mmCIF file of C-alpha atoms in Angstrom:
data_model
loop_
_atom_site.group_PDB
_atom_site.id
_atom_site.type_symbol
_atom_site.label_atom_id
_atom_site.label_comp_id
_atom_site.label_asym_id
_atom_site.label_seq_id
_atom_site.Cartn_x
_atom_site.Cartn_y
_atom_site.Cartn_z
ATOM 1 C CA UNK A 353 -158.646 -186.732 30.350
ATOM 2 C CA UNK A 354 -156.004 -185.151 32.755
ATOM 3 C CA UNK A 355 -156.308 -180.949 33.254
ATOM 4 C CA UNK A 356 -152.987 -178.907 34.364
ATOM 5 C CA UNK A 357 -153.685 -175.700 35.521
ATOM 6 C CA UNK A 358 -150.649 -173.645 35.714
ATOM 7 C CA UNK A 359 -151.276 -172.763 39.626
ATOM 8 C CA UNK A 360 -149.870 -174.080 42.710
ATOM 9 C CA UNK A 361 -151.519 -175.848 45.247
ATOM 10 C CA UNK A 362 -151.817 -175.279 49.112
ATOM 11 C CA UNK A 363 -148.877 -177.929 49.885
ATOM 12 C CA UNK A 364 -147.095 -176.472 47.044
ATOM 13 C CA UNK A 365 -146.972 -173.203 48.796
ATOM 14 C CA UNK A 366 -146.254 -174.569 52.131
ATOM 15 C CA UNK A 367 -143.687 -177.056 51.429
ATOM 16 C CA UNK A 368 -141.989 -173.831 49.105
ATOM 17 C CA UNK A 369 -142.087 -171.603 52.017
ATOM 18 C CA UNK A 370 -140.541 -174.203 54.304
ATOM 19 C CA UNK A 371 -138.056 -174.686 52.581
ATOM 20 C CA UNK A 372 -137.308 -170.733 52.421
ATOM 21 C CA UNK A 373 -137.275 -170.432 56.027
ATOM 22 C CA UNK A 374 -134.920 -173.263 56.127
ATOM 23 C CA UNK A 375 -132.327 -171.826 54.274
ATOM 24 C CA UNK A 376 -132.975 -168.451 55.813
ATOM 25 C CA UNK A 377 -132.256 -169.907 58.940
ATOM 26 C CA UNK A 378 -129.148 -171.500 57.971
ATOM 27 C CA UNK A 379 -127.649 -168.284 56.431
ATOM 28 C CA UNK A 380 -128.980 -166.639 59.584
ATOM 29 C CA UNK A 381 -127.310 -168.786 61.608
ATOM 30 C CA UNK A 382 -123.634 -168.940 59.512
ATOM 31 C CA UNK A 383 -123.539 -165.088 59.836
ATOM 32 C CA UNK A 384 -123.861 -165.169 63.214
ATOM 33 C CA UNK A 385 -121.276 -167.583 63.592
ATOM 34 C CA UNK A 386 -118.930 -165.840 61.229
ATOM 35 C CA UNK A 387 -119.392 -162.837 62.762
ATOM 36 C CA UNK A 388 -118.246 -164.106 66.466
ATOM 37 C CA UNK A 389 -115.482 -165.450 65.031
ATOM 38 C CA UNK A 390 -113.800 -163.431 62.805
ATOM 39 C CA UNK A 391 -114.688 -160.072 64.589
ATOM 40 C CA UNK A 392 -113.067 -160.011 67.685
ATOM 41 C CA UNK A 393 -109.611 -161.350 68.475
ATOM 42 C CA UNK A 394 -109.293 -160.619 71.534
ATOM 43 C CA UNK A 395 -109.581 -163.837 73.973
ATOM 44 C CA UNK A 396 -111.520 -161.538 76.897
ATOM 45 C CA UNK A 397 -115.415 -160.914 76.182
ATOM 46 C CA UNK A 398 -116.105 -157.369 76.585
ATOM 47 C CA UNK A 399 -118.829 -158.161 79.059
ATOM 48 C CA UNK A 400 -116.067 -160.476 81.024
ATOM 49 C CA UNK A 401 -113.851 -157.223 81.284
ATOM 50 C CA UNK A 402 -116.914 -154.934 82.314
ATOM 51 C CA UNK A 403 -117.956 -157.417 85.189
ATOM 52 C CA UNK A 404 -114.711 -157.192 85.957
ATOM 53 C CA UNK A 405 -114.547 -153.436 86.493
ATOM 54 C CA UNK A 406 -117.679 -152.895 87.989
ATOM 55 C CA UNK A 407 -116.754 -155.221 90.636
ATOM 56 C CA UNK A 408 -113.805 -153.652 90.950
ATOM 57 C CA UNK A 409 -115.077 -150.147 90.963
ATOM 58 C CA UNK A 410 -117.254 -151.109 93.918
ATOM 59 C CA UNK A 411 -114.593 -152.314 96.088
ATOM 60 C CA UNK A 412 -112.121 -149.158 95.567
ATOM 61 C CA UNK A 413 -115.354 -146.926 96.502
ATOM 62 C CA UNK A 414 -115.958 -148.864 99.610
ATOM 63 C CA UNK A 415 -112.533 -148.358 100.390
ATOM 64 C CA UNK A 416 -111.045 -145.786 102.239
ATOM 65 C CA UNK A 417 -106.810 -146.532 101.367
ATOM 66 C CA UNK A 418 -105.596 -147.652 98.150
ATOM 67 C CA UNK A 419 -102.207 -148.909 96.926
ATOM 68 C CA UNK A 420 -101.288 -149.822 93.870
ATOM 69 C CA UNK A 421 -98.125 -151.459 92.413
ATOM 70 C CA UNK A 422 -97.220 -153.104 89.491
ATOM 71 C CA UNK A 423 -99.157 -155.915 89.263
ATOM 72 C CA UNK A 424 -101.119 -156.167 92.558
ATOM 73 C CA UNK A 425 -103.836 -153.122 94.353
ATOM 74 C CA UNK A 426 -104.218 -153.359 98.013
ATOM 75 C CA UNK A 427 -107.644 -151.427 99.240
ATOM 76 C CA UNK A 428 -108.222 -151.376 102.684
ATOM 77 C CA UNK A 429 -112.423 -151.551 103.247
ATOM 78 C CA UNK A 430 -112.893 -151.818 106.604
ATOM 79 C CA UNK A 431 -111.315 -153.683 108.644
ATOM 80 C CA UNK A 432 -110.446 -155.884 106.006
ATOM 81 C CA UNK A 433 -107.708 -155.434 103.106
ATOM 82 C CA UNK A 434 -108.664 -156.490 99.653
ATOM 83 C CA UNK A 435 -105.893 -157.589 97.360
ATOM 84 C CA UNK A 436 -106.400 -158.120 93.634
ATOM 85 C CA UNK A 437 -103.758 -159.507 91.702
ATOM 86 C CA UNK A 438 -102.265 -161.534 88.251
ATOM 87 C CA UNK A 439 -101.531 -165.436 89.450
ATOM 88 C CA UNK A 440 -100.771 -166.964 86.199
ATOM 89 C CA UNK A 441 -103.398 -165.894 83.627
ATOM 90 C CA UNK A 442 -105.986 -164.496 85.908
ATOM 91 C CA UNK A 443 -106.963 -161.871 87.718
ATOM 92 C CA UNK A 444 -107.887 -162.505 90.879
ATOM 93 C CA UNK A 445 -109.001 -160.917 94.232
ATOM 94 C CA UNK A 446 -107.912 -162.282 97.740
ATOM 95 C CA UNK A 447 -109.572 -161.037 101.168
ATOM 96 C CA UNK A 448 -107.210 -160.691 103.820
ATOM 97 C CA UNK A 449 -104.600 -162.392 102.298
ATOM 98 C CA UNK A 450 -106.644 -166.056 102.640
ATOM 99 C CA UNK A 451 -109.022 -167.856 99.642
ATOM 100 C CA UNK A 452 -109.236 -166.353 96.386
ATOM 101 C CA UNK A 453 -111.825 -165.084 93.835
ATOM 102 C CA UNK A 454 -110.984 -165.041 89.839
ATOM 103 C CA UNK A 455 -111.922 -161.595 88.713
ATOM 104 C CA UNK A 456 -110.756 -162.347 85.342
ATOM 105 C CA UNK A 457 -109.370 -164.937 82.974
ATOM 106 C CA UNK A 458 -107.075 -165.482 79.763
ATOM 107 C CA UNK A 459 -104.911 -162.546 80.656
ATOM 108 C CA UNK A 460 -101.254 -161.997 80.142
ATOM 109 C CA UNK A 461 -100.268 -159.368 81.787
ATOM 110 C CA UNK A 462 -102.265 -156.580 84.524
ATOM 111 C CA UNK A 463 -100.325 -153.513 85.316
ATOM 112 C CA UNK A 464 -102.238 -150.898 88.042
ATOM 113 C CA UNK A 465 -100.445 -147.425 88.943
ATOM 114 C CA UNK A 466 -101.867 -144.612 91.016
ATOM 115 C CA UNK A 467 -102.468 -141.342 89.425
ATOM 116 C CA UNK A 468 -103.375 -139.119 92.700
ATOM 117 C CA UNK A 469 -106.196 -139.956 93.901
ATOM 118 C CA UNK A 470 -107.088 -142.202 90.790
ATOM 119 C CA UNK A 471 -105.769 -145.963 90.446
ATOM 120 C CA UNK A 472 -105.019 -146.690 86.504
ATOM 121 C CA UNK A 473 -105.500 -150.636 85.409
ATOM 122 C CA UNK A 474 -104.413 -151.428 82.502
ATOM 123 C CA UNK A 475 -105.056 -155.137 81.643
ATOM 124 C CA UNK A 476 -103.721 -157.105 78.554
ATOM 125 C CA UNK A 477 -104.744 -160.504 77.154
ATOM 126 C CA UNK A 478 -103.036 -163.335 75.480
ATOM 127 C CA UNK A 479 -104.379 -161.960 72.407
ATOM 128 C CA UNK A 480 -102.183 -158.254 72.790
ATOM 129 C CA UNK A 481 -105.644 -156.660 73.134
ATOM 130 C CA UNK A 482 -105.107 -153.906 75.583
ATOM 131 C CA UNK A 483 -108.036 -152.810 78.183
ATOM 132 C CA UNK A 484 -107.746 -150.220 80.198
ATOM 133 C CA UNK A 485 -109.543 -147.788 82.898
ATOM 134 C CA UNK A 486 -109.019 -145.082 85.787
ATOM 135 C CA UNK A 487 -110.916 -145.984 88.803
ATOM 136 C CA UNK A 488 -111.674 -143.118 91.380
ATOM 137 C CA UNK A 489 -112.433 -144.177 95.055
ATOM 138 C CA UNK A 490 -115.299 -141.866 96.958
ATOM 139 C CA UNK A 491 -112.916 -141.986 100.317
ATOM 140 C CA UNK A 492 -109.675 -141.006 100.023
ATOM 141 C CA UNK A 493 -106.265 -141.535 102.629
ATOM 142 C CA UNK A 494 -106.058 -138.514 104.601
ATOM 143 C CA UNK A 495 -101.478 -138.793 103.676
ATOM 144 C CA UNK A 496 -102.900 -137.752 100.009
#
C-alpha cells in the first residue's frame, strides 16, 4: 500500500528554489535593461563626457595661454600648442596642428567662449542634450 505524506522532498525544494532564482534573474536582468534604455536619451555616457573634461581640465592647467573661439580652444603648454576642436561629430584634440586624438564622440555641436580668465564649453549631442562646464587654468597670459 502506497503512503503520501503531505511534505516535500529535498529535490522538491531544490528544483523549487531553482526555479525562483531563475526567474529572479530574468526580472533582474529586464530591469536593468529597461532601465538603460528608457532613462537616458542622451547619445553621450556621462562617464564619456567626464573623461572628456578631466582630460581637458588637465591640459588648460598645464597651459600657460588660452584662446577660445567658437568651436575650436587653442592652449599653448609649452612649447607646444594644443588645439581641440568639432570635425564632424567629434571632439577632438590635435598637437601642434599634426595627428589627432578623439576626445569625444556623437556630438552635434561644441561651442567654447572665454569668460576672463575662465574658458566656458558648452557641448551638445545629437540627442539636444546639453553639457556644459567652466574650466579655470592655474597659469594665466600675463595680456589678461
Amino acid at each position: 500500500m502506497l503512503r503520501k505524506d503531505d511534505g516535500f522532498t529535498m529535490a522538491e525544494m531544490l528544483a523549487s528554489l531553482v526555479v525562483l532564482l531563475s526567474i529572479s534573474s530574468l526580472v533582474l536582468q529586464m530591469a536593468a535593461f529597461l532601465h538603460t534604455s528608457l532613462g537616458s536619451r542622451s547619445s553621450i555616457n556621462p562617464r564619456e563626457w567626464e573623461i572628456c573634461i578631466n582630460q581637458i581640465k588637465r591640459e588648460v592647467r598645464q597651459s600657460t595661454s588660452q584662446e577660445a573661439s567658437g568651436d575650436t580652444v587653442y592652449l599653448v603648454v609649452g612649447s607646444d600648442v594644443v588645439s581641440i576642436e568639432k570635425y564632424q561629430d567629434k571632439l577632438r584634440r590635435k598637437l601642434n596642428g599634426a595627428g589627432y586624438e578623439v576626445l569625444l564622440q556623437n556630438i552635434k555641436s561644441f561651442y567654447a567662449k572665454k569668460e576672463g580668465k575662465s574658458i566656458v564649453l558648452t557641448v551638445t549631442d545629437k540627442e539636444g542634450a546639453s553639457f556644459s562646464r567652466i574650466l579655470r587654468p592655474y597659469i594665466t597670459s600675463r595680456n589678461e
